[in-house]
């Protein structure tokens, strides 16, 4: 099985209903890891650009207006067969046809207000993730099940002062100091 990434959007009907935590819990229970997430209010331009594939459909205006109504939670999910896994967790587009235990069966109001969006293919996942998250906001590669750390993508080494080795390796000036949290109040023994 392949480790993949997919995009998730918790839509306005679900954020308005305070279902964010419940939905994220279902995602994690399905074995998917949330590797990037943000809450945002889509602009008209963002909603229209993201759903441009539906521009000629009669529901386009209603869809983009709905997606701008309230904040959405956009996240990148990672795991084995993430696209198919998340689509299974989401359930059918029409909540009346969704299986019990799916997000849409539990929280969606109807076909138009169906609580969540998920990528439908690996190719679209890559496009959709890039729409909301620049590469600098994402981990370089999956770190599942003891996977080796990925090498930096081409071009990143130059931006990082020539460090072309593994993403967390020592730099050209020798070993990096260990990461330390800022010192807080002393703990009592």
mmCIF file of C-alpha atoms in Angstrom:
data_model
loop_
_atom_site.group_PDB
_atom_site.id
_atom_site.type_symbol
_atom_site.label_atom_id
_atom_site.label_comp_id
_atom_site.label_asym_id
_atom_site.label_seq_id
_atom_site.Cartn_x
_atom_site.Cartn_y
_atom_site.Cartn_z
ATOM 1 C CA UNK A 1 0.000 0.000 0.000
ATOM 2 C CA UNK A 2 1.184 3.479 -0.822
ATOM 3 C CA UNK A 3 1.537 6.424 1.526
ATOM 4 C CA UNK A 4 -0.415 9.264 -0.081
ATOM 5 C CA UNK A 5 -1.610 12.741 0.700
ATOM 6 C CA UNK A 6 -5.068 14.157 0.113
ATOM 7 C CA UNK A 7 -6.854 17.436 0.736
ATOM 8 C CA UNK A 8 -9.757 17.780 3.138
ATOM 9 C CA UNK A 9 -12.047 20.763 3.501
ATOM 10 C CA UNK A 10 -14.506 20.943 6.367
ATOM 11 C CA UNK A 11 -17.219 23.070 4.784
ATOM 12 C CA UNK A 12 -19.240 25.948 6.265
ATOM 13 C CA UNK A 13 -22.256 23.846 7.304
ATOM 14 C CA UNK A 14 -19.990 21.680 9.462
ATOM 15 C CA UNK A 15 -18.017 24.585 10.933
ATOM 16 C CA UNK A 16 -21.273 26.396 11.753
ATOM 17 C CA UNK A 17 -22.546 23.243 13.458
ATOM 18 C CA UNK A 18 -19.380 22.969 15.586
ATOM 19 C CA UNK A 19 -18.487 19.583 14.097
ATOM 20 C CA UNK A 20 -14.796 20.297 13.392
ATOM 21 C CA UNK A 21 -13.481 18.219 16.302
ATOM 22 C CA UNK A 22 -15.838 15.324 15.598
ATOM 23 C CA UNK A 23 -14.819 15.237 11.930
ATOM 24 C CA UNK A 24 -11.097 15.434 12.699
ATOM 25 C CA UNK A 25 -11.556 12.613 15.205
ATOM 26 C CA UNK A 26 -13.153 10.436 12.513
ATOM 27 C CA UNK A 27 -10.252 11.241 10.177
ATOM 28 C CA UNK A 28 -7.650 10.220 12.760
ATOM 29 C CA UNK A 29 -9.617 7.120 13.786
ATOM 30 C CA UNK A 30 -9.436 6.015 10.135
ATOM 31 C CA UNK A 31 -5.631 6.033 10.410
ATOM 32 C CA UNK A 32 -4.993 9.285 8.560
ATOM 33 C CA UNK A 33 -2.501 11.786 9.929
ATOM 34 C CA UNK A 34 -3.192 15.527 9.744
ATOM 35 C CA UNK A 35 0.089 17.043 8.554
ATOM 36 C CA UNK A 36 -1.090 20.597 7.804
ATOM 37 C CA UNK A 37 -4.237 22.486 8.726
ATOM 38 C CA UNK A 38 -5.678 25.987 8.767
ATOM 39 C CA UNK A 39 -9.011 27.679 9.251
ATOM 40 C CA UNK A 40 -9.778 30.350 6.712
ATOM 41 C CA UNK A 41 -12.571 32.356 5.174
ATOM 42 C CA UNK A 42 -12.483 31.861 1.388
ATOM 43 C CA UNK A 43 -12.680 34.932 -0.803
ATOM 44 C CA UNK A 44 -14.896 34.924 -3.860
ATOM 45 C CA UNK A 45 -11.814 34.603 -6.072
ATOM 46 C CA UNK A 46 -10.510 31.623 -4.072
ATOM 47 C CA UNK A 47 -13.865 29.818 -4.110
ATOM 48 C CA UNK A 48 -14.307 30.403 -7.837
ATOM 49 C CA UNK A 49 -10.747 29.328 -8.649
ATOM 50 C CA UNK A 50 -10.915 26.182 -6.504
ATOM 51 C CA UNK A 51 -14.228 25.068 -8.008
ATOM 52 C CA UNK A 52 -13.455 26.303 -11.550
ATOM 53 C CA UNK A 53 -14.015 22.779 -12.875
ATOM 54 C CA UNK A 54 -17.722 23.328 -12.107
ATOM 55 C CA UNK A 55 -17.921 26.842 -13.611
ATOM 56 C CA UNK A 56 -20.335 25.811 -16.384
ATOM 57 C CA UNK A 57 -22.656 23.863 -14.083
ATOM 58 C CA UNK A 58 -25.900 25.423 -12.872
ATOM 59 C CA UNK A 59 -24.939 25.068 -9.189
ATOM 60 C CA UNK A 60 -21.598 26.925 -9.489
ATOM 61 C CA UNK A 61 -22.834 30.247 -8.087
ATOM 62 C CA UNK A 62 -24.647 28.579 -5.211
ATOM 63 C CA UNK A 63 -21.585 26.409 -4.449
ATOM 64 C CA UNK A 64 -19.128 29.304 -4.358
ATOM 65 C CA UNK A 65 -21.521 31.438 -2.291
ATOM 66 C CA UNK A 66 -21.935 28.563 0.189
ATOM 67 C CA UNK A 67 -18.163 28.060 0.461
ATOM 68 C CA UNK A 68 -17.759 31.769 1.362
ATOM 69 C CA UNK A 69 -20.578 31.821 3.912
ATOM 70 C CA UNK A 70 -18.475 30.870 6.938
ATOM 71 C CA UNK A 71 -14.908 29.735 7.643
ATOM 72 C CA UNK A 72 -13.673 26.393 6.369
ATOM 73 C CA UNK A 73 -10.969 24.122 7.769
ATOM 74 C CA UNK A 74 -8.503 23.037 5.108
ATOM 75 C CA UNK A 75 -6.101 20.201 5.893
ATOM 76 C CA UNK A 76 -3.641 17.844 4.289
ATOM 77 C CA UNK A 77 -4.109 14.235 5.312
ATOM 78 C CA UNK A 78 -1.456 11.562 4.952
ATOM 79 C CA UNK A 79 -1.623 7.791 5.195
ATOM 80 C CA UNK A 80 -1.877 4.531 3.337
ATOM 81 C CA UNK A 81 -4.148 5.038 0.319
ATOM 82 C CA UNK A 82 -5.192 8.404 1.773
ATOM 83 C CA UNK A 83 -7.408 9.431 -1.166
ATOM 84 C CA UNK A 84 -9.554 6.282 -1.078
ATOM 85 C CA UNK A 85 -9.486 6.068 2.714
ATOM 86 C CA UNK A 86 -10.729 9.620 3.175
ATOM 87 C CA UNK A 87 -13.392 9.233 0.498
ATOM 88 C CA UNK A 88 -14.658 6.170 2.345
ATOM 89 C CA UNK A 89 -14.721 8.103 5.648
ATOM 90 C CA UNK A 90 -16.567 11.005 3.959
ATOM 91 C CA UNK A 91 -19.360 8.840 2.555
ATOM 92 C CA UNK A 92 -21.565 9.398 -0.482
ATOM 93 C CA UNK A 93 -22.102 12.972 -1.692
ATOM 94 C CA UNK A 94 -25.806 12.649 -0.917
ATOM 95 C CA UNK A 95 -26.041 12.027 2.833
ATOM 96 C CA UNK A 96 -29.238 10.021 2.281
ATOM 97 C CA UNK A 97 -27.089 7.466 0.415
ATOM 98 C CA UNK A 98 -24.095 7.616 2.790
ATOM 99 C CA UNK A 99 -23.219 4.620 4.942
ATOM 100 C CA UNK A 100 -23.670 4.754 8.705
ATOM 101 C CA UNK A 101 -20.518 5.893 10.471
ATOM 102 C CA UNK A 102 -19.434 8.265 7.689
ATOM 103 C CA UNK A 103 -18.958 12.016 8.046
ATOM 104 C CA UNK A 104 -21.743 12.891 5.651
ATOM 105 C CA UNK A 105 -24.244 10.507 7.231
ATOM 106 C CA UNK A 106 -23.494 12.022 10.631
ATOM 107 C CA UNK A 107 -23.271 15.733 9.775
ATOM 108 C CA UNK A 108 -24.328 16.663 6.209
ATOM 109 C CA UNK A 109 -27.639 18.416 5.616
ATOM 110 C CA UNK A 110 -28.108 17.600 1.919
ATOM 111 C CA UNK A 111 -26.223 17.260 -1.379
ATOM 112 C CA UNK A 112 -25.378 20.982 -1.447
ATOM 113 C CA UNK A 113 -24.347 21.251 2.202
ATOM 114 C CA UNK A 114 -22.490 17.978 2.566
ATOM 115 C CA UNK A 115 -19.981 18.955 5.280
ATOM 116 C CA UNK A 116 -16.684 17.960 3.648
ATOM 117 C CA UNK A 117 -14.666 17.950 0.444
ATOM 118 C CA UNK A 118 -11.977 15.416 -0.399
ATOM 119 C CA UNK A 119 -9.711 14.978 -3.394
ATOM 120 C CA UNK A 120 -10.924 12.376 -5.892
ATOM 121 C CA UNK A 121 -7.510 11.249 -7.191
ATOM 122 C CA UNK A 122 -3.823 11.506 -6.373
ATOM 123 C CA UNK A 123 -3.358 13.918 -9.279
ATOM 124 C CA UNK A 124 -6.143 16.217 -8.060
ATOM 125 C CA UNK A 125 -4.895 15.902 -4.482
ATOM 126 C CA UNK A 126 -1.526 17.329 -5.536
ATOM 127 C CA UNK A 127 -3.209 20.233 -7.347
ATOM 128 C CA UNK A 128 -5.647 20.940 -4.511
ATOM 129 C CA UNK A 129 -2.987 20.744 -1.794
ATOM 130 C CA UNK A 130 -0.788 23.193 -3.724
ATOM 131 C CA UNK A 131 -3.778 25.555 -4.042
ATOM 132 C CA UNK A 132 -3.945 26.026 -0.260
ATOM 133 C CA UNK A 133 -0.492 25.059 1.041
ATOM 134 C CA UNK A 134 2.837 26.192 -0.406
ATOM 135 C CA UNK A 135 5.462 23.457 -0.265
ATOM 136 C CA UNK A 136 7.191 25.363 2.542
ATOM 137 C CA UNK A 137 4.200 24.624 4.803
ATOM 138 C CA UNK A 138 4.383 20.851 4.311
ATOM 139 C CA UNK A 139 6.775 18.192 5.589
ATOM 140 C CA UNK A 140 9.177 17.025 2.866
ATOM 141 C CA UNK A 141 8.064 13.406 2.873
ATOM 142 C CA UNK A 142 5.999 10.937 4.848
ATOM 143 C CA UNK A 143 7.557 9.900 8.153
ATOM 144 C CA UNK A 144 5.393 6.825 8.708
ATOM 145 C CA UNK A 145 6.455 3.527 10.184
ATOM 146 C CA UNK A 146 10.133 4.393 10.521
ATOM 147 C CA UNK A 147 10.392 5.706 6.976
ATOM 148 C CA UNK A 148 13.719 7.323 6.172
ATOM 149 C CA UNK A 149 13.814 11.069 6.049
ATOM 150 C CA UNK A 150 13.498 12.472 2.568
ATOM 151 C CA UNK A 151 16.117 14.450 0.748
ATOM 152 C CA UNK A 152 15.265 18.053 0.028
ATOM 153 C CA UNK A 153 13.619 18.705 -3.330
ATOM 154 C CA UNK A 154 15.787 20.299 -6.049
ATOM 155 C CA UNK A 155 16.175 24.033 -5.582
ATOM 156 C CA UNK A 156 15.525 23.980 -1.849
ATOM 157 C CA UNK A 157 19.203 23.422 -1.031
ATOM 158 C CA UNK A 158 20.132 26.748 -2.635
ATOM 159 C CA UNK A 159 17.448 28.523 -0.602
ATOM 160 C CA UNK A 160 18.834 26.957 2.565
ATOM 161 C CA UNK A 161 22.418 28.010 2.097
ATOM 162 C CA UNK A 162 23.614 24.968 0.168
ATOM 163 C CA UNK A 163 22.472 22.260 2.572
ATOM 164 C CA UNK A 164 21.490 19.585 0.095
ATOM 165 C CA UNK A 165 21.585 16.598 2.415
ATOM 166 C CA UNK A 166 18.739 14.932 4.202
ATOM 167 C CA UNK A 167 16.113 17.307 5.520
ATOM 168 C CA UNK A 168 17.265 17.013 9.125
ATOM 169 C CA UNK A 169 20.957 16.280 8.675
ATOM 170 C CA UNK A 170 23.902 18.283 9.920
ATOM 171 C CA UNK A 171 24.639 21.431 7.959
ATOM 172 C CA UNK A 172 27.925 22.365 6.283
ATOM 173 C CA UNK A 173 29.064 24.056 9.494
ATOM 174 C CA UNK A 174 28.903 20.849 11.523
ATOM 175 C CA UNK A 175 26.224 19.318 13.669
ATOM 176 C CA UNK A 176 23.190 21.387 14.508
ATOM 177 C CA UNK A 177 22.501 21.918 18.201
ATOM 178 C CA UNK A 178 19.603 19.885 19.530
ATOM 179 C CA UNK A 179 16.231 21.619 19.522
ATOM 180 C CA UNK A 180 15.411 22.916 22.961
ATOM 181 C CA UNK A 181 12.225 24.450 24.234
ATOM 182 C CA UNK A 182 12.501 27.869 25.799
ATOM 183 C CA UNK A 183 13.161 27.586 29.483
ATOM 184 C CA UNK A 184 10.030 28.080 31.530
ATOM 185 C CA UNK A 185 9.553 28.320 35.267
ATOM 186 C CA UNK A 186 11.521 25.718 37.141
ATOM 187 C CA UNK A 187 9.501 22.629 37.940
ATOM 188 C CA UNK A 188 9.291 21.683 41.561
ATOM 189 C CA UNK A 189 10.866 18.337 42.433
#
